[in-house]
PDB file of C-alpha atoms in Angstrom:
ATOM      1  CA  MET A   1     156.027 -93.441  52.433  1.00 47.00           C
ATOM      2  CA  THR A   2     155.593 -95.741  49.516  1.00 49.00           C
ATOM      3  CA  ALA A   3     157.046 -99.264  49.248  1.00 47.00           C
ATOM      4  CA  GLU A   4     159.487 -98.131  46.550  1.00 48.00           C
ATOM      5  CA  ARG A   5     160.782 -95.339  48.792  1.00 47.00           C
ATOM      6  CA  ARG A   6     161.297 -97.752  51.704  1.00 46.00           C
ATOM      7  CA  ARG A   7     163.352-100.091  49.509  1.00 46.00           C
ATOM      8  CA  GLU A   8     165.617 -97.218  48.491  1.00 47.00           C
ATOM      9  CA  VAL A   9     166.576 -96.266  52.062  1.00 48.00           C
ATOM     10  CA  VAL A  10     167.382 -99.772  53.260  1.00 46.00           C
ATOM     11  CA  PRO A  11     171.079 -99.595  54.197  1.00 50.00           C
ATOM     12  CA  THR A  12     173.487-102.043  52.655  1.00 49.00           C
ATOM     13  CA  LEU A  13     176.507-103.563  54.365  1.00 46.00           C
ATOM     14  CA  PRO A  14     179.966-102.883  53.015  1.00 49.00           C
ATOM     15  CA  GLY A  15     180.879-105.373  50.328  1.00 47.00           C
ATOM     16  CA  THR A  16     177.202-106.270  49.778  1.00 49.00           C
ATOM     17  CA  PRO A  17     175.614-105.707  46.353  1.00 51.00           C
ATOM     18  CA  SER A  18     172.595-103.476  46.055  1.00 50.00           C
ATOM     19  CA  GLY A  19     170.334-106.524  45.847  1.00 50.00           C
ATOM     20  CA  GLY A  20     171.146-107.398  49.464  1.00 50.00           C
ATOM     21  CA  THR A  21     172.988-110.665  48.655  1.00 52.00           C
ATOM     22  CA  PRO A  22     176.407-110.874  50.396  1.00 51.00           C
ATOM     23  CA  ALA A  23     179.320-110.822  47.990  1.00 51.00           C
ATOM     24  CA  PRO A  24     181.497-113.933  47.875  1.00 52.00           C
ATOM     25  CA  GLY A  25     184.536-113.323  50.061  1.00 51.00           C
ATOM     26  CA  PRO A  26     187.493-115.216  51.441  1.00 51.00           C
ATOM     27  CA  ALA A  27     185.262-117.069  53.879  1.00 49.00           C
ATOM     28  CA  ARG A  28     183.628-118.911  50.997  1.00 51.00           C
ATOM     29  CA  ARG A  29     187.005-120.047  49.660  1.00 55.00           C
ATOM     30  CA  VAL A  30     188.238-121.521  52.938  1.00 54.00           C
ATOM     31  CA  PRO A  31     186.323-124.815  52.654  1.00 69.00           C
ATOM     32  CA  THR A  32     187.667-125.343  49.128  1.00 78.00           C
ATOM     33  CA  THR A  33     191.236-124.706  50.296  1.00 77.00           C
ATOM     34  CA  VAL A  34     190.818-127.145  53.152  1.00 76.00           C
ATOM     35  CA  LEU A  35     189.435-129.792  50.818  1.00 78.00           C
ATOM     36  CA  TRP A  36     192.419-129.428  48.489  1.00 81.00           C
ATOM     37  CA  ALA A  37     194.841-129.689  51.429  1.00 77.00           C
ATOM     38  CA  LEU A  38     193.263-132.784  52.958  1.00 81.00           C
ATOM     39  CA  PRO A  39     194.498-135.416  50.418  1.00 81.00           C
ATOM     40  CA  PRO A  40     198.246-134.607  50.658  1.00 81.00           C
ATOM     41  CA  VAL A  41     198.012-134.237  54.440  1.00 82.00           C
ATOM     42  CA  ALA A  42     196.243-137.596  54.684  1.00 83.00           C
ATOM     43  CA  VAL A  43     198.847-139.294  52.475  1.00 83.00           C
ATOM     44  CA  LEU A  44     201.679-137.744  54.501  1.00 80.00           C
ATOM     45  CA  ALA A  45     200.090-138.849  57.768  1.00 80.00           C
ATOM     46  CA  LEU A  46     199.483-142.385  56.509  1.00 80.00           C
ATOM     47  CA  VAL A  47     202.835-142.951  54.796  1.00 80.00           C
ATOM     48  CA  PHE A  48     205.204-141.068  57.104  1.00 77.00           C
ATOM     49  CA  LEU A  49     203.731-139.743  60.332  1.00 82.00           C
ATOM     50  CA  TYR A  50     201.866-142.894  61.358  1.00 82.00           C
ATOM     51  CA  PRO A  51     204.859-145.262  60.940  1.00 83.00           C
ATOM     52  CA  LEU A  52     207.084-142.721  62.675  1.00 83.00           C
ATOM     53  CA  ALA A  53     204.614-142.525  65.558  1.00 87.00           C
ATOM     54  CA  LEU A  54     204.654-146.329  65.826  1.00 86.00           C
ATOM     55  CA  VAL A  55     208.471-146.321  65.967  1.00 85.00           C
ATOM     56  CA  VAL A  56     208.463-143.664  68.682  1.00 87.00           C
ATOM     57  CA  GLN A  57     205.786-145.564  70.608  1.00 87.00           C
ATOM     58  CA  GLU A  58     207.774-148.813  70.424  1.00 86.00           C
ATOM     59  CA  SER A  59     210.907-147.032  71.598  1.00 87.00           C
ATOM     60  CA  LEU A  60     209.120-145.911  74.784  1.00 88.00           C
ATOM     61  CA  ALA A  61     209.169-149.421  76.218  1.00 86.00           C
ATOM     62  CA  PRO A  62     210.239-149.404  79.885  1.00 90.00           C
ATOM     63  CA  GLY A  63     213.996-149.132  80.197  1.00 88.00           C
ATOM     64  CA  ALA A  64     214.621-149.216  76.435  1.00 87.00           C
ATOM     65  CA  TYR A  65     216.477-145.910  76.193  1.00 90.00           C
ATOM     66  CA  ALA A  66     218.553-146.575  79.306  1.00 92.00           C
ATOM     67  CA  ASP A  67     219.593-150.021  78.101  1.00 90.00           C
ATOM     68  CA  VAL A  68     220.514-148.812  74.606  1.00 91.00           C
ATOM     69  CA  PHE A  69     222.421-145.719  75.764  1.00 92.00           C
ATOM     70  CA  ALA A  70     224.393-147.814  78.258  1.00 92.00           C
ATOM     71  CA  SER A  71     225.357-150.455  75.708  1.00 91.00           C
ATOM     72  CA  GLU A  72     228.852-150.394  74.254  1.00 92.00           C
ATOM     73  CA  ALA A  73     227.541-151.334  70.800  1.00 90.00           C
ATOM     74  CA  PHE A  74     225.413-148.183  70.600  1.00 92.00           C
ATOM     75  CA  GLN A  75     228.236-145.920  71.781  1.00 92.00           C
ATOM     76  CA  GLU A  76     230.663-147.362  69.243  1.00 93.00           C
ATOM     77  CA  ALA A  77     228.063-147.141  66.458  1.00 92.00           C
ATOM     78  CA  LEU A  78     227.344-143.504  67.311  1.00 93.00           C
ATOM     79  CA  VAL A  79     231.037-142.561  67.254  1.00 93.00           C
ATOM     80  CA  THR A  80     231.616-144.503  64.024  1.00 93.00           C
ATOM     81  CA  THR A  81     228.602-142.916  62.338  1.00 93.00           C
ATOM     82  CA  VAL A  82     229.642-139.382  63.271  1.00 92.00           C
ATOM     83  CA  TRP A  83     233.285-139.648  62.275  1.00 93.00           C
ATOM     84  CA  LEU A  84     232.497-141.409  59.004  1.00 94.00           C
ATOM     85  CA  ALA A  85     229.878-138.781  58.132  1.00 93.00           C
ATOM     86  CA  VAL A  86     232.142-135.853  59.045  1.00 93.00           C
ATOM     87  CA  GLY A  87     235.169-137.381  57.297  1.00 95.00           C
ATOM     88  CA  ALA A  88     233.186-138.144  54.139  1.00 94.00           C
ATOM     89  CA  THR A  89     231.705-134.642  54.128  1.00 94.00           C
ATOM     90  CA  VAL A  90     235.115-132.993  54.423  1.00 95.00           C
ATOM     91  CA  GLY A  91     236.519-135.231  51.697  1.00 95.00           C
ATOM     92  CA  CYS A  92     233.579-134.518  49.405  1.00 94.00           C
ATOM     93  CA  LEU A  93     233.886-130.756  49.962  1.00 94.00           C
ATOM     94  CA  VAL A  94     237.603-130.697  49.149  1.00 94.00           C
ATOM     95  CA  LEU A  95     237.460-133.092  46.196  1.00 93.00           C
ATOM     96  CA  GLY A  96     234.203-131.664  44.857  1.00 92.00           C
ATOM     97  CA  PHE A  97     235.506-128.085  45.003  1.00 93.00           C
ATOM     98  CA  VAL A  98     238.707-128.991  43.137  1.00 92.00           C
ATOM     99  CA  LEU A  99     236.905-131.004  40.449  1.00 91.00           C
ATOM    100  CA  ALA A 100     234.236-128.317  40.006  1.00 90.00           C
ATOM    101  CA  LEU A 101     236.988-125.702  39.592  1.00 89.00           C
ATOM    102  CA  VAL A 102     238.639-127.759  36.871  1.00 88.00           C
ATOM    103  CA  ILE A 103     235.386-128.417  35.010  1.00 88.00           C
ATOM    104  CA  ALA A 104     234.164-124.817  35.247  1.00 84.00           C
ATOM    105  CA  PHE A 105     237.335-122.798  34.648  1.00 83.00           C
ATOM    106  CA  VAL A 106     239.858-125.074  32.903  1.00 81.00           C
ATOM    107  CA  PRO A 107     238.817-125.660  29.295  1.00 76.00           C
ATOM    108  CA  PHE A 108     239.451-129.202  28.105  1.00 77.00           C
ATOM    109  CA  PRO A 109     237.855-131.508  25.501  1.00 79.00           C
ATOM    110  CA  GLY A 110     234.770-133.224  26.858  1.00 76.00           C
ATOM    111  CA  GLY A 111     234.195-130.775  29.700  1.00 73.00           C
ATOM    112  CA  LYS A 112     230.497-130.396  28.925  1.00 75.00           C
ATOM    113  CA  ALA A 113     230.079-134.151  28.667  1.00 80.00           C
ATOM    114  CA  VAL A 114     231.642-134.587  32.106  1.00 81.00           C
ATOM    115  CA  SER A 115     229.293-131.956  33.521  1.00 77.00           C
ATOM    116  CA  LYS A 116     226.287-133.768  32.094  1.00 79.00           C
ATOM    117  CA  PHE A 117     227.574-137.108  33.364  1.00 80.00           C
ATOM    118  CA  ILE A 118     227.492-135.721  36.901  1.00 81.00           C
ATOM    119  CA  ASP A 119     223.725-135.271  36.578  1.00 76.00           C
ATOM    120  CA  VAL A 120     223.418-138.905  35.484  1.00 80.00           C
ATOM    121  CA  PHE A 121     225.726-140.045  38.292  1.00 79.00           C
ATOM    122  CA  LEU A 122     223.354-138.576  40.884  1.00 78.00           C
ATOM    123  CA  SER A 123     220.751-141.170  39.904  1.00 79.00           C
ATOM    124  CA  PHE A 124     223.051-144.152  40.507  1.00 82.00           C
ATOM    125  CA  PRO A 125     222.324-146.313  43.576  1.00 82.00           C
ATOM    126  CA  SER A 126     225.038-146.278  46.213  1.00 82.00           C
ATOM    127  CA  PHE A 127     225.634-150.043  46.103  1.00 81.00           C
ATOM    128  CA  LEU A 128     226.597-149.785  42.418  1.00 84.00           C
ATOM    129  CA  ILE A 129     229.593-147.619  43.262  1.00 83.00           C
ATOM    130  CA  THR A 130     230.530-149.985  46.082  1.00 83.00           C
ATOM    131  CA  LEU A 131     230.421-152.973  43.722  1.00 85.00           C
ATOM    132  CA  ALA A 132     232.651-151.102  41.278  1.00 86.00           C
ATOM    133  CA  LEU A 133     235.203-150.514  44.038  1.00 86.00           C
ATOM    134  CA  LEU A 134     234.987-154.182  44.995  1.00 84.00           C
ATOM    135  CA  PHE A 135     235.765-155.179  41.408  1.00 85.00           C
ATOM    136  CA  LEU A 136     238.800-152.878  41.482  1.00 86.00           C
ATOM    137  CA  TYR A 137     240.210-153.211  45.005  1.00 83.00           C
ATOM    138  CA  GLY A 138     238.421-156.207  46.499  1.00 80.00           C
ATOM    139  CA  THR A 139     240.217-159.312  47.728  1.00 79.00           C
ATOM    140  CA  VAL A 140     239.803-160.923  44.289  1.00 77.00           C
ATOM    141  CA  GLY A 141     239.568-157.618  42.441  1.00 81.00           C
ATOM    142  CA  MET A 142     241.540-156.425  39.437  1.00 87.00           C
ATOM    143  CA  ALA A 143     244.273-154.650  41.411  1.00 86.00           C
ATOM    144  CA  ASN A 144     244.990-157.626  43.659  1.00 84.00           C
ATOM    145  CA  GLY A 145     244.766-160.006  40.705  1.00 85.00           C
ATOM    146  CA  LEU A 146     247.312-157.967  38.745  1.00 88.00           C
ATOM    147  CA  TRP A 147     249.611-157.861  41.773  1.00 85.00           C
ATOM    148  CA  THR A 148     249.509-161.632  42.295  1.00 86.00           C
ATOM    149  CA  ASP A 149     250.068-162.277  38.581  1.00 83.00           C
ATOM    150  CA  VAL A 150     253.138-160.046  38.510  1.00 85.00           C
ATOM    151  CA  THR A 151     254.711-160.935  41.855  1.00 85.00           C
ATOM    152  CA  GLY A 152     253.438-164.486  42.350  1.00 79.00           C
ATOM    153  CA  ALA A 153     252.205-163.637  45.847  1.00 79.00           C
ATOM    154  CA  GLU A 154     249.279-165.518  47.347  1.00 79.00           C
ATOM    155  CA  ALA A 155     247.300-162.352  48.096  1.00 78.00           C
ATOM    156  CA  GLY A 156     247.373-158.760  46.970  1.00 80.00           C
ATOM    157  CA  PRO A 157     248.148-155.741  49.169  1.00 82.00           C
ATOM    158  CA  PHE A 158     244.771-154.021  48.737  1.00 82.00           C
ATOM    159  CA  GLN A 159     242.700-155.170  51.698  1.00 81.00           C
ATOM    160  CA  PHE A 160     241.299-151.843  52.894  1.00 83.00           C
ATOM    161  CA  LEU A 161     237.748-152.053  51.533  1.00 82.00           C
ATOM    162  CA  THR A 162     236.550-154.098  54.498  1.00 82.00           C
ATOM    163  CA  THR A 163     237.897-151.465  56.927  1.00 85.00           C
ATOM    164  CA  PRO A 164     236.455-148.066  57.904  1.00 88.00           C
ATOM    165  CA  TRP A 165     238.793-146.474  55.352  1.00 90.00           C
ATOM    166  CA  GLY A 166     237.168-148.491  52.589  1.00 89.00           C
ATOM    167  CA  VAL A 167     233.737-147.280  53.687  1.00 91.00           C
ATOM    168  CA  LEU A 168     235.084-143.716  53.782  1.00 92.00           C
ATOM    169  CA  LEU A 169     236.501-144.040  50.252  1.00 91.00           C
ATOM    170  CA  ALA A 170     233.217-145.437  48.931  1.00 91.00           C
ATOM    171  CA  GLU A 171     231.179-142.635  50.521  1.00 92.00           C
ATOM    172  CA  ILE A 172     233.494-139.921  49.196  1.00 93.00           C
ATOM    173  CA  THR A 173     233.370-141.486  45.728  1.00 91.00           C
ATOM    174  CA  TYR A 174     229.594-141.675  45.721  1.00 92.00           C
ATOM    175  CA  PHE A 175     228.673-138.378  47.411  1.00 93.00           C
ATOM    176  CA  THR A 176     231.215-136.006  45.796  1.00 92.00           C
ATOM    177  CA  PRO A 177     228.909-135.250  42.805  1.00 91.00           C
ATOM    178  CA  PHE A 178     226.263-134.047  45.289  1.00 90.00           C
ATOM    179  CA  VAL A 179     228.704-131.258  46.189  1.00 91.00           C
ATOM    180  CA  MET A 180     229.826-130.632  42.622  1.00 90.00           C
ATOM    181  CA  ARG A 181     226.324-130.056  41.243  1.00 87.00           C
ATOM    182  CA  PRO A 182     225.488-126.899  43.269  1.00 87.00           C
ATOM    183  CA  LEU A 183     229.075-125.682  42.837  1.00 90.00           C
ATOM    184  CA  LEU A 184     228.888-125.944  39.050  1.00 88.00           C
ATOM    185  CA  ALA A 185     225.582-124.069  39.118  1.00 86.00           C
ATOM    186  CA  ALA A 186     227.155-121.307  41.229  1.00 86.00           C
ATOM    187  CA  PHE A 187     230.252-121.088  39.020  1.00 85.00           C
ATOM    188  CA  SER A 188     228.105-120.816  35.882  1.00 83.00           C
ATOM    189  CA  GLN A 189     226.547-117.616  37.280  1.00 82.00           C
ATOM    190  CA  MET A 190     229.853-115.945  38.113  1.00 79.00           C
ATOM    191  CA  GLU A 191     230.937-113.089  35.891  1.00 75.00           C
ATOM    192  CA  THR A 192     234.258-113.782  34.248  1.00 73.00           C
ATOM    193  CA  ALA A 193     235.042-110.046  34.435  1.00 72.00           C
ATOM    194  CA  GLN A 194     235.924-110.453  38.119  1.00 70.00           C
ATOM    195  CA  LEU A 195     238.475-113.126  37.285  1.00 72.00           C
ATOM    196  CA  GLU A 196     239.906-111.088  34.423  1.00 71.00           C
ATOM    197  CA  VAL A 197     240.300-107.999  36.595  1.00 74.00           C
ATOM    198  CA  ALA A 198     241.997-109.971  39.348  1.00 73.00           C
ATOM    199  CA  SER A 199     244.323-111.616  36.834  1.00 73.00           C
ATOM    200  CA  SER A 200     245.168-108.278  35.205  1.00 75.00           C
ATOM    201  CA  LEU A 201     246.127-106.884  38.619  1.00 72.00           C
ATOM    202  CA  GLY A 202     248.714-109.630  38.981  1.00 72.00           C
ATOM    203  CA  ALA A 203     246.861-112.015  41.286  1.00 73.00           C
ATOM    204  CA  LYS A 204     248.099-115.603  41.201  1.00 78.00           C
ATOM    205  CA  PRO A 205     245.615-118.421  40.481  1.00 75.00           C
ATOM    206  CA  LEU A 206     245.564-119.604  44.110  1.00 82.00           C
ATOM    207  CA  ARG A 207     244.845-116.058  45.302  1.00 81.00           C
ATOM    208  CA  ILE A 208     242.032-115.696  42.771  1.00 79.00           C
ATOM    209  CA  VAL A 209     240.516-118.936  44.011  1.00 80.00           C
ATOM    210  CA  ARG A 210     240.846-117.901  47.651  1.00 80.00           C
ATOM    211  CA  GLN A 211     239.662-114.298  47.393  1.00 79.00           C
ATOM    212  CA  VAL A 212     237.297-114.288  44.412  1.00 80.00           C
ATOM    213  CA  ILE A 213     235.915-117.745  43.710  1.00 84.00           C
ATOM    214  CA  LEU A 214     235.703-119.235  47.206  1.00 85.00           C
ATOM    215  CA  PRO A 215     233.496-116.473  48.706  1.00 84.00           C
ATOM    216  CA  GLU A 216     231.054-116.903  45.844  1.00 83.00           C
ATOM    217  CA  ALA A 217     231.050-120.670  46.340  1.00 85.00           C
ATOM    218  CA  LEU A 218     230.430-120.699  50.110  1.00 87.00           C
ATOM    219  CA  PRO A 219     226.590-120.920  49.909  1.00 85.00           C
ATOM    220  CA  ALA A 220     226.830-123.784  47.404  1.00 86.00           C
ATOM    221  CA  LEU A 221     229.440-125.523  49.562  1.00 89.00           C
ATOM    222  CA  ALA A 222     227.180-125.160  52.601  1.00 86.00           C
ATOM    223  CA  ALA A 223     224.210-126.585  50.714  1.00 84.00           C
ATOM    224  CA  GLY A 224     226.110-129.516  49.239  1.00 86.00           C
ATOM    225  CA  GLY A 225     228.016-130.256  52.431  1.00 88.00           C
ATOM    226  CA  SER A 226     224.908-130.285  54.606  1.00 86.00           C
ATOM    227  CA  LEU A 227     223.165-132.623  52.167  1.00 86.00           C
ATOM    228  CA  VAL A 228     226.133-135.002  52.135  1.00 90.00           C
ATOM    229  CA  LEU A 229     226.402-134.946  55.927  1.00 90.00           C
ATOM    230  CA  VAL A 230     222.758-135.904  56.417  1.00 88.00           C
ATOM    231  CA  MET A 231     222.921-138.604  53.733  1.00 89.00           C
ATOM    232  CA  CYS A 232     226.110-140.107  55.196  1.00 91.00           C
ATOM    233  CA  LEU A 233     224.507-140.276  58.637  1.00 90.00           C
ATOM    234  CA  ASN A 234     221.738-142.425  57.170  1.00 89.00           C
ATOM    235  CA  GLU A 235     223.791-144.443  54.665  1.00 89.00           C
ATOM    236  CA  PHE A 236     223.170-148.188  54.815  1.00 88.00           C
ATOM    237  CA  GLY A 237     223.913-149.734  51.427  1.00 86.00           C
ATOM    238  CA  ILE A 238     227.594-148.722  51.224  1.00 89.00           C
ATOM    239  CA  VAL A 239     228.442-150.146  54.650  1.00 88.00           C
ATOM    240  CA  LEU A 240     226.549-153.348  53.886  1.00 86.00           C
ATOM    241  CA  PHE A 241     228.044-153.985  50.437  1.00 84.00           C
ATOM    242  CA  THR A 242     231.648-153.286  51.426  1.00 83.00           C
ATOM    243  CA  GLY A 243     231.424-156.215  53.822  1.00 76.00           C
ATOM    244  CA  ALA A 244     233.116-154.207  56.574  1.00 76.00           C
ATOM    245  CA  LYS A 245     232.098-156.428  59.487  1.00 76.00           C
ATOM    246  CA  GLY A 246     233.950-154.308  62.031  1.00 80.00           C
ATOM    247  CA  VAL A 247     232.134-151.141  60.930  1.00 87.00           C
ATOM    248  CA  THR A 248     228.763-150.684  62.612  1.00 89.00           C
ATOM    249  CA  THR A 249     226.885-147.444  62.041  1.00 91.00           C
ATOM    250  CA  LEU A 250     223.518-146.458  63.467  1.00 92.00           C
ATOM    251  CA  PRO A 251     221.559-147.703  60.411  1.00 92.00           C
ATOM    252  CA  MET A 252     223.481-151.001  60.553  1.00 91.00           C
ATOM    253  CA  LEU A 253     222.725-151.249  64.270  1.00 91.00           C
ATOM    254  CA  VAL A 254     219.007-150.774  63.547  1.00 92.00           C
ATOM    255  CA  TYR A 255     219.215-153.592  61.005  1.00 90.00           C
ATOM    256  CA  GLY A 256     221.070-155.862  63.420  1.00 89.00           C
ATOM    257  CA  LYS A 257     218.734-155.224  66.352  1.00 90.00           C
ATOM    258  CA  ALA A 258     215.541-155.610  64.304  1.00 88.00           C
ATOM    259  CA  ILE A 259     216.400-158.384  61.826  1.00 88.00           C
ATOM    260  CA  LEU A 260     219.128-160.417  63.489  1.00 86.00           C
ATOM    261  CA  GLU A 261     218.224-160.076  67.173  1.00 88.00           C
ATOM    262  CA  SER A 262     214.468-159.325  66.908  1.00 87.00           C
ATOM    263  CA  ASP A 263     214.927-156.633  69.564  1.00 89.00           C
ATOM    264  CA  TYR A 264     212.436-154.168  68.104  1.00 89.00           C
ATOM    265  CA  ALA A 265     212.390-151.822  71.087  1.00 91.00           C
ATOM    266  CA  ALA A 266     216.165-151.295  70.910  1.00 92.00           C
ATOM    267  CA  ALA A 267     216.008-150.938  67.115  1.00 91.00           C
ATOM    268  CA  CYS A 268     213.343-148.248  67.454  1.00 93.00           C
ATOM    269  CA  VAL A 269     215.419-146.386  70.044  1.00 93.00           C
ATOM    270  CA  VAL A 270     218.427-146.303  67.705  1.00 93.00           C
ATOM    271  CA  ALA A 271     216.172-145.233  64.820  1.00 91.00           C
ATOM    272  CA  VAL A 272     214.708-142.374  66.864  1.00 92.00           C
ATOM    273  CA  VAL A 273     218.212-141.201  67.795  1.00 92.00           C
ATOM    274  CA  ASN A 274     219.284-141.340  64.147  1.00 91.00           C
ATOM    275  CA  VAL A 275     216.249-139.345  63.033  1.00 90.00           C
ATOM    276  CA  ALA A 276     216.764-136.792  65.811  1.00 91.00           C
ATOM    277  CA  ILE A 277     220.398-136.236  64.807  1.00 90.00           C
ATOM    278  CA  SER A 278     219.448-135.834  61.139  1.00 87.00           C
ATOM    279  CA  VAL A 279     216.611-133.407  61.849  1.00 88.00           C
ATOM    280  CA  GLY A 280     218.791-131.442  64.267  1.00 87.00           C
ATOM    281  CA  LEU A 281     221.569-131.071  61.714  1.00 83.00           C
ATOM    282  CA  TYR A 282     219.072-129.990  59.068  1.00 80.00           C
ATOM    283  CA  GLY A 283     217.619-127.378  61.426  1.00 82.00           C
ATOM    284  CA  LEU A 284     221.117-126.101  62.215  1.00 76.00           C
ATOM    285  CA  TYR A 285     221.873-125.865  58.504  1.00 72.00           C
ATOM    286  CA  ARG A 286     218.715-123.836  57.909  1.00 75.00           C
ATOM    287  CA  VAL A 287     219.655-121.392  60.677  1.00 73.00           C
ATOM    288  CA  VAL A 288     223.218-120.978  59.431  1.00 63.00           C
ATOM    289  CA  SER A 289     222.169-120.616  55.789  1.00 63.00           C
ATOM    290  CA  ARG A 290     219.533-118.021  56.718  1.00 68.00           C
ATOM    291  CA  ARG A 291     222.072-115.937  58.627  1.00 61.00           C
ATOM    292  CA  ALA A 292     224.585-116.277  55.809  1.00 53.00           C
ATOM    293  CA  GLY A 293     221.967-115.244  53.253  1.00 53.00           C
ATOM    294  CA  ALA A 294     222.290-118.487  51.314  1.00 48.00           C
TER     295      ALA A 294
END
């Protein structure tokens, strides 16, 4: 058998060219994919995971969790944080739904400008809204100043900003647009034919809202409400700038333990608890939204 004949009968592997050189396959692309993934993973590990690991490590000091959980300050801060977050979320859902209904379905001059302003409002820092409320309802604010000028009293009646109700008002004021934005997006995709059919059948406006609009808005309400709940649990600037000394939330407790008392182990324990609650709520939201098809 000649050399040419022997070369013709040499079997070739599947996916291999006739020249005998293996064809480039997925195995050759794996190193490139890994190289592209390494920079973002390294940045994430350096900026987020490493500091978080240090916080968790510091919180594991002997007796740190037992001491913090047994303290009255932590228990009060946990209760205050939860009820403020839940109350602000409920207020934002109700107020945001009503305002989004008006903007989306009640024609009025400047409606589009208001809708665009909501997008701008989302970029405002939280302390800016708190300062605006202080100028209006603070101890020396406009409302109290007008009251003292008219009545001659030494002090005005508006003293609620330094109470939990003032913090609640500031959070509802600031976080309501975070509920309105997904609602307006959902309302813009609704077909007006559904509303026209319901109206032609004699349905009252409240019934149309309850049976037609609200079911379509539930995924957007869930998304906006979950976002507001997580953000309220971690809100620091509003509580600080209202000057509500009797209101201590978990973020404020972290600040007090770390900066004022230099008790870093206790501060890290509170921070770990705060992160765990936030991550747990986010995981619960993902499960509920997946089952609801949101």
